[in-house]
Structure formats: C-alpha cells, structure tokens
Short mmCIF file of C-alpha atoms in Angstrom, two decimals:
data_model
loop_
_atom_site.label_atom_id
_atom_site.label_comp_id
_atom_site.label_asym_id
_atom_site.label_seq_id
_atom_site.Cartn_x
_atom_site.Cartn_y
_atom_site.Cartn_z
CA UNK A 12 10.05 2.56 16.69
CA UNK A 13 8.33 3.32 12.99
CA UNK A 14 6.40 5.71 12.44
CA UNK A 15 5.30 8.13 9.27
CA UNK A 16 3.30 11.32 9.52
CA UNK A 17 1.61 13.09 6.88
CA UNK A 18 -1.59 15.61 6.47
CA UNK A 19 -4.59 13.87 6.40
CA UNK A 20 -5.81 16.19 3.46
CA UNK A 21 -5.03 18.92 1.54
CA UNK A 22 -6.58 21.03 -1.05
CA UNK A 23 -5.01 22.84 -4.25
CA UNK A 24 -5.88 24.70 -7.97
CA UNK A 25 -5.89 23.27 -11.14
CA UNK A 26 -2.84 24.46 -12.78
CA UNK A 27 -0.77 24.81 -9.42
CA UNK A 28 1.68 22.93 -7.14
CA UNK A 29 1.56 21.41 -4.45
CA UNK A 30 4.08 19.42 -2.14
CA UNK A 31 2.55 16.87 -0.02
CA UNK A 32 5.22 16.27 2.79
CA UNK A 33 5.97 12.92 4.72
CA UNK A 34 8.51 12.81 7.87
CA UNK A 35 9.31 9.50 9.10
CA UNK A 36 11.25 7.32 11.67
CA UNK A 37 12.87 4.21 11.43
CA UNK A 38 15.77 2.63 12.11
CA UNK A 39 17.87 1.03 9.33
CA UNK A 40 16.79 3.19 6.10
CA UNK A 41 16.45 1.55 3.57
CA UNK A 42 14.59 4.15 0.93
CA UNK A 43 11.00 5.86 0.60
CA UNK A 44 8.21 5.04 -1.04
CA UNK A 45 5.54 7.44 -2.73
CA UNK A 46 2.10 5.43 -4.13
CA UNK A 47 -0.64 7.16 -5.63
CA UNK A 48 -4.20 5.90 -4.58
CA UNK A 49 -7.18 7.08 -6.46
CA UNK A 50 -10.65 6.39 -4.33
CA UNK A 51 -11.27 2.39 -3.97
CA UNK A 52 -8.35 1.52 -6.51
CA UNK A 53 -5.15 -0.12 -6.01
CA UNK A 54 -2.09 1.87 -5.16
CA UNK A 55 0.11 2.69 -7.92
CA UNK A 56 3.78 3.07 -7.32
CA UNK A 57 4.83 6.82 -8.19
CA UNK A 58 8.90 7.12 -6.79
CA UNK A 59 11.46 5.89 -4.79
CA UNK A 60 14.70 7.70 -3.34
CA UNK A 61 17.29 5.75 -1.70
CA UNK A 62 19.30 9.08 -1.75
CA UNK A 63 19.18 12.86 -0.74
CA UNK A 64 17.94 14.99 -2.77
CA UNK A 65 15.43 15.32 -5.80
CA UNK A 66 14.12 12.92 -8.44
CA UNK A 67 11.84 14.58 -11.20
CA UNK A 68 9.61 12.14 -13.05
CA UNK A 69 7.55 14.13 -15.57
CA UNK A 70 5.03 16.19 -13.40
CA UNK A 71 5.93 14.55 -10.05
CA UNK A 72 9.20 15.24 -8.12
CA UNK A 73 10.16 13.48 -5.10
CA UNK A 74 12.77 14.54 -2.67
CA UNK A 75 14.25 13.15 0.39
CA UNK A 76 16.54 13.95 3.38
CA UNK A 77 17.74 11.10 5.43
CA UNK A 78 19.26 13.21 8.10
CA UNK A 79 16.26 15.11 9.05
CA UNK A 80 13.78 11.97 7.85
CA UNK A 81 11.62 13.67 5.73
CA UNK A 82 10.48 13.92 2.38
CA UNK A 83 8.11 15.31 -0.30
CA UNK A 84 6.26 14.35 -3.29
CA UNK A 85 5.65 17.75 -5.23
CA UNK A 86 2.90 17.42 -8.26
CA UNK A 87 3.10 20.43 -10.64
CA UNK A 88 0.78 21.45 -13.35
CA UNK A 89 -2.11 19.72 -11.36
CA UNK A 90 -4.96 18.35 -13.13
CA UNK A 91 -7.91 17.12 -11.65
CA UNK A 92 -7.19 13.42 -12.23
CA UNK A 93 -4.58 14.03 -9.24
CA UNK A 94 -7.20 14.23 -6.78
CA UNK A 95 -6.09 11.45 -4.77
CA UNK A 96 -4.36 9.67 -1.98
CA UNK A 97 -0.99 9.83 -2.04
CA UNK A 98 1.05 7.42 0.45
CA UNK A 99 4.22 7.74 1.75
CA UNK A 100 5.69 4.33 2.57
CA UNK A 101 8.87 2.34 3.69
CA UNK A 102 10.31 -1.04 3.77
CA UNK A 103 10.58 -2.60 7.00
CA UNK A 104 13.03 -5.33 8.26
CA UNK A 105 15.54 -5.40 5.90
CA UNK A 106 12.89 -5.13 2.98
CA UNK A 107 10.76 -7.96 4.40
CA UNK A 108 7.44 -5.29 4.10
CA UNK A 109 6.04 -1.68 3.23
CA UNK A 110 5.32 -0.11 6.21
CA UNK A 111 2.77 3.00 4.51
CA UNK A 112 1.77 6.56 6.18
CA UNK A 113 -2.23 7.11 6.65
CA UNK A 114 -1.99 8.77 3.52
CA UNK A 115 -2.75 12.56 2.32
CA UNK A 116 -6.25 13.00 0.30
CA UNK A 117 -5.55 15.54 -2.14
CA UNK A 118 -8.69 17.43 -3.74
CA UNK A 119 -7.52 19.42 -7.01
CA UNK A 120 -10.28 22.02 -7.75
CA UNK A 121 -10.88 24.34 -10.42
CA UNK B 27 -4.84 -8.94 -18.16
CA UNK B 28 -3.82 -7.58 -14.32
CA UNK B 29 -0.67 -8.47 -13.03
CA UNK B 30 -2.57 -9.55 -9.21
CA UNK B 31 -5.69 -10.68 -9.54
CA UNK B 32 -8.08 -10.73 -6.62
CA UNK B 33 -11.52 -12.74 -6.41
CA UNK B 34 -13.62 -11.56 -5.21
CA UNK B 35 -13.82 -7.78 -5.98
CA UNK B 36 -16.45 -7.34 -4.01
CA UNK B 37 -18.32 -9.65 -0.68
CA UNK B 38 -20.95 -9.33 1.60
CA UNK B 39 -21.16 -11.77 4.38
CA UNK B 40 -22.39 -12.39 7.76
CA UNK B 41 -20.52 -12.65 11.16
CA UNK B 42 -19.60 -15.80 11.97
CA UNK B 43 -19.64 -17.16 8.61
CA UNK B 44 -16.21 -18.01 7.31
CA UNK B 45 -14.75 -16.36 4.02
CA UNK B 46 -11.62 -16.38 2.08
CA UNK B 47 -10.21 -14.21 -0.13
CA UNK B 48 -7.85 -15.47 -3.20
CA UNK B 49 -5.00 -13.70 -4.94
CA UNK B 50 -2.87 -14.84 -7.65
CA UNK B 51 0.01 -13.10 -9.16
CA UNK B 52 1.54 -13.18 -13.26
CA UNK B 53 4.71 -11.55 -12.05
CA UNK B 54 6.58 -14.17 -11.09
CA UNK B 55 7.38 -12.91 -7.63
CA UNK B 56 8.58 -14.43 -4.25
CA UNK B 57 6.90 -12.22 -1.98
CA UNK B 58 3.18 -11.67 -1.50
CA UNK B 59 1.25 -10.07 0.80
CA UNK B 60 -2.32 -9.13 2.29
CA UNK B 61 -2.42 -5.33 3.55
CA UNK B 62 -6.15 -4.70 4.97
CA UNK B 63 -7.46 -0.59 4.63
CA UNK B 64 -9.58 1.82 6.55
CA UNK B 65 -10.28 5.18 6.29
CA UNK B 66 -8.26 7.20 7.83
CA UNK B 67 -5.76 4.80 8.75
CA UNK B 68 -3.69 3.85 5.86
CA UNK B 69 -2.78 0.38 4.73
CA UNK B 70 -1.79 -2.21 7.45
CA UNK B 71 -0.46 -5.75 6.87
CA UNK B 72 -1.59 -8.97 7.69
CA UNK B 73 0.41 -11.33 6.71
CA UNK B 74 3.39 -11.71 4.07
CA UNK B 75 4.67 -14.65 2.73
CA UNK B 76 8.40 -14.95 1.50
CA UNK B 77 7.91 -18.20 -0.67
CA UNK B 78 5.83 -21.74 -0.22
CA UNK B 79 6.97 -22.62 2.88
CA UNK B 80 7.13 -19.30 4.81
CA UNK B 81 4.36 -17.38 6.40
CA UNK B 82 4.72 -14.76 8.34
CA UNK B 83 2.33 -12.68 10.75
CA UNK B 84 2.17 -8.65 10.02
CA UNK B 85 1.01 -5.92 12.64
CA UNK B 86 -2.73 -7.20 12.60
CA UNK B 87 -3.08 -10.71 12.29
CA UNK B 88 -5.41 -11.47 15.01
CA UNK B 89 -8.81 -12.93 13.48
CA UNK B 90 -6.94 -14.04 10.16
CA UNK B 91 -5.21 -16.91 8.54
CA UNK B 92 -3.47 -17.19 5.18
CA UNK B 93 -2.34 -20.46 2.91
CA UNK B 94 0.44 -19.92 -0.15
CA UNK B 95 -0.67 -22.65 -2.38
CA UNK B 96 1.46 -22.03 -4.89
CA UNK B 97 4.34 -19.41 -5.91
CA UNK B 98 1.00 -17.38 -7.44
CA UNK B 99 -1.37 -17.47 -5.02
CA UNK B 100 -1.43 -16.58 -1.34
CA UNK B 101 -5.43 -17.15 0.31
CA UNK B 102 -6.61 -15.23 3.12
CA UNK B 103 -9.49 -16.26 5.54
CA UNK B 104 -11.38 -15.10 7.87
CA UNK B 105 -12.48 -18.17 10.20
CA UNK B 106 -15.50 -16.42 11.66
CA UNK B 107 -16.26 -12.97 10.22
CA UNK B 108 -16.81 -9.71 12.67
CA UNK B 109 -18.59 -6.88 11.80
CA UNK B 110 -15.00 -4.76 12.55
CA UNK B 111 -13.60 -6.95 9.69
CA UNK B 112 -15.14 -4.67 7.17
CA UNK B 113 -12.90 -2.95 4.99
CA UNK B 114 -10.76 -2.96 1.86
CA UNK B 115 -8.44 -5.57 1.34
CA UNK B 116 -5.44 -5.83 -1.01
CA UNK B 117 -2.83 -8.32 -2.16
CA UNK B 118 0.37 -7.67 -3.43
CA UNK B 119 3.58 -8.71 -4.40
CA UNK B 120 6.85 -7.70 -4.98
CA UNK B 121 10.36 -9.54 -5.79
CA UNK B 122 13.23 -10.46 -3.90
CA UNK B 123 14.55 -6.87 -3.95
CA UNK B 124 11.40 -5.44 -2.24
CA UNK B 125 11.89 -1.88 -3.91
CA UNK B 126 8.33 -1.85 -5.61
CA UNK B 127 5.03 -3.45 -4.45
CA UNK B 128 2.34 -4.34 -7.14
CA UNK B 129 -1.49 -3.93 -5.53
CA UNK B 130 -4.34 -6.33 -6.65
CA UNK B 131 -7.80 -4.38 -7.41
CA UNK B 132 -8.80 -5.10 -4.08
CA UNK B 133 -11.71 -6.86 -2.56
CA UNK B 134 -14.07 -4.75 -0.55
CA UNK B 135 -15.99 -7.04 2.54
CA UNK B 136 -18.66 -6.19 4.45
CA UNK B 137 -19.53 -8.26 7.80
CA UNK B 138 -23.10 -7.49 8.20
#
C-alpha cells in the first residue's frame, strides 16, 4: 500500500532548527515532495529529491533515503513567518497524482 | 494575476442544494486536479483529469462530479450538498512531467 507518516505538530525558537521528518511507503518511487502551507492558503512547493541524500535551498534543506523511505525537510535560521504546515507528498501511479502526508503544523515562537 | 484561479473563494450553502466550484489555470498544463482538506487529515483527491477527454476518480469521489470544459478549466460539483462536505477545497495543476503541483487559493464551503 501508500502510506506517509509525519508529526502532527511541532514546536521550535526563533533563530533555531528544526527537521520535520516524513517516512513513507510506496511502491514504485518516483521522488518526494515537500509543500509549505501557511493557515487557509494554498500549498507552495518547497523541494523535491529524486535522489539520496541532501538538497540545500537557501534556509531549507531537504534530504532523502530511498532505502529506509524516509526523509526530512530541515528549516534553519527560523523566523516566525515559518510557522506553518509543511507536507510531505508523493506522486502516485506513475506520476498520475500527489499522494500528501497529514501534514506537520509547525509553531515558531520567540 | 494567479496562475489557478478558483471562484468562489469562499461559499455558504445548504444541504441538498447543488453547488459547483470552477477553476481555471494560465499555465498551460495537461493535468488538473481537485484535492478536498480537513484538519487533521491532509489533502485528499477527488478527481484528476489528464486532458479534455479524460476524467478520472481519486480516493474520495463519492458525492462529487467534475466537467473539464476546456484545457483551463476543470468544474467540480456537488449534486446535493451534505453537511460532511464542509471543508477546504483546492485545484491544481501540474504538466505532463508531474514533478510540481501549482494550488489555486482555495475555496472554503460550508454545508449548513
């Protein structure tokens, strides 16, 4: 089957990092997703590996591991306009669909 | 202007009464689709829609229909509104590759 787990919420400083982790089942990989979803907005695409290992994109990193099916989106310097959702998501059937995670909430306090 | 436009942003209607909801899309894309969210549960899909003539069901269907009148725009309705219909809905649309899906503003219903 598919399936992707991730924490419902987590909390972090201002100025910190966090990694927000995703693990995930499916059968014919075909890459992972990360989206970033501020309260009642559209998702925003943030990063997508194909391959092992880490992609840095500014403040956001993204890594992956196909063999153990997991992955993590890791925000540093956080500032409170990162208090959000962030979904971890994959495509389905040969790219016919995202299939996304529940999401994580993450609250960024001072 | 937004790249997916959907109309209307927000909607309050009763149940039984019959509503649609209308995307378009600026990208020029193939694929389109109508993902429906609740709290707690993430974003699920309804239906997706390869091109004119293809229309295809997604995990929660049941209680929805869709129409691609065009390349730009892909309608969904609700033939007779339930109360457990409530919730956030978004379009989007992505090309033939599939690597990136573009969200609409979303349109949040209410079934009162």
């Amino acid at each position: 089957g598919q399936n992707i787990d991730q924490p419902t919420e987590m909390t972090a400083t201002e100025g910190a990092i966090v990694q927000i982790n995703c693990t995930y089942q499916t059968s014919g990989f075909n890459g992972l997703f990360w989206y970033q979803q501020h309260a009642g907005e559209a998702p925003t695409f943030l990063s997508y590996n194909v391959l092992d290992g880490l992609e840095e994109k500014g403040r956001f990193s993204s890594f992956l591991s196909r063999s153990k099916g997991y992955s993590y989106l890791l925000l540093k310097e956080l500032q409170m306009k990162d208090s959000a959702s962030y979904l971890c998501a994959f495509p389905s059937g040969g790219y016919n669909k995202l299939i996304f995670g529940a999401g994580t909430r993450l609250a960024v306090h001072p | 202007d937004a790249d997916v436009t959907q109309t209307p942003r927000n909607r309050i209607t009763k149940t039984g009464k019959r509503i649609m909801l209308e995307c378009s899309q600026t990208k020029g894309h193939d694929r389109m689709y109508w993902y429906r969210q609740d709290p707690g549960l993430g974003l699920r899909l309804i239906y997706y829609s390869f091109d004119v003539k293809d229309i295809n069901k997604g995990e929660i269907s049941d209680g929805y229909s869709v129409s691609r009148q065009a390349q730009a725009k892909f309608s969904l309705s609700l033939e007779s509104a339930i109360p457990n219909q409530t919730a956030l809905y978004f379009c989007a649309t992505s090309d033939s590759t599939g690597t990136e899906a573009f969200f609409g503003q979303g349109t949040r219903l209410t079934v009162v």
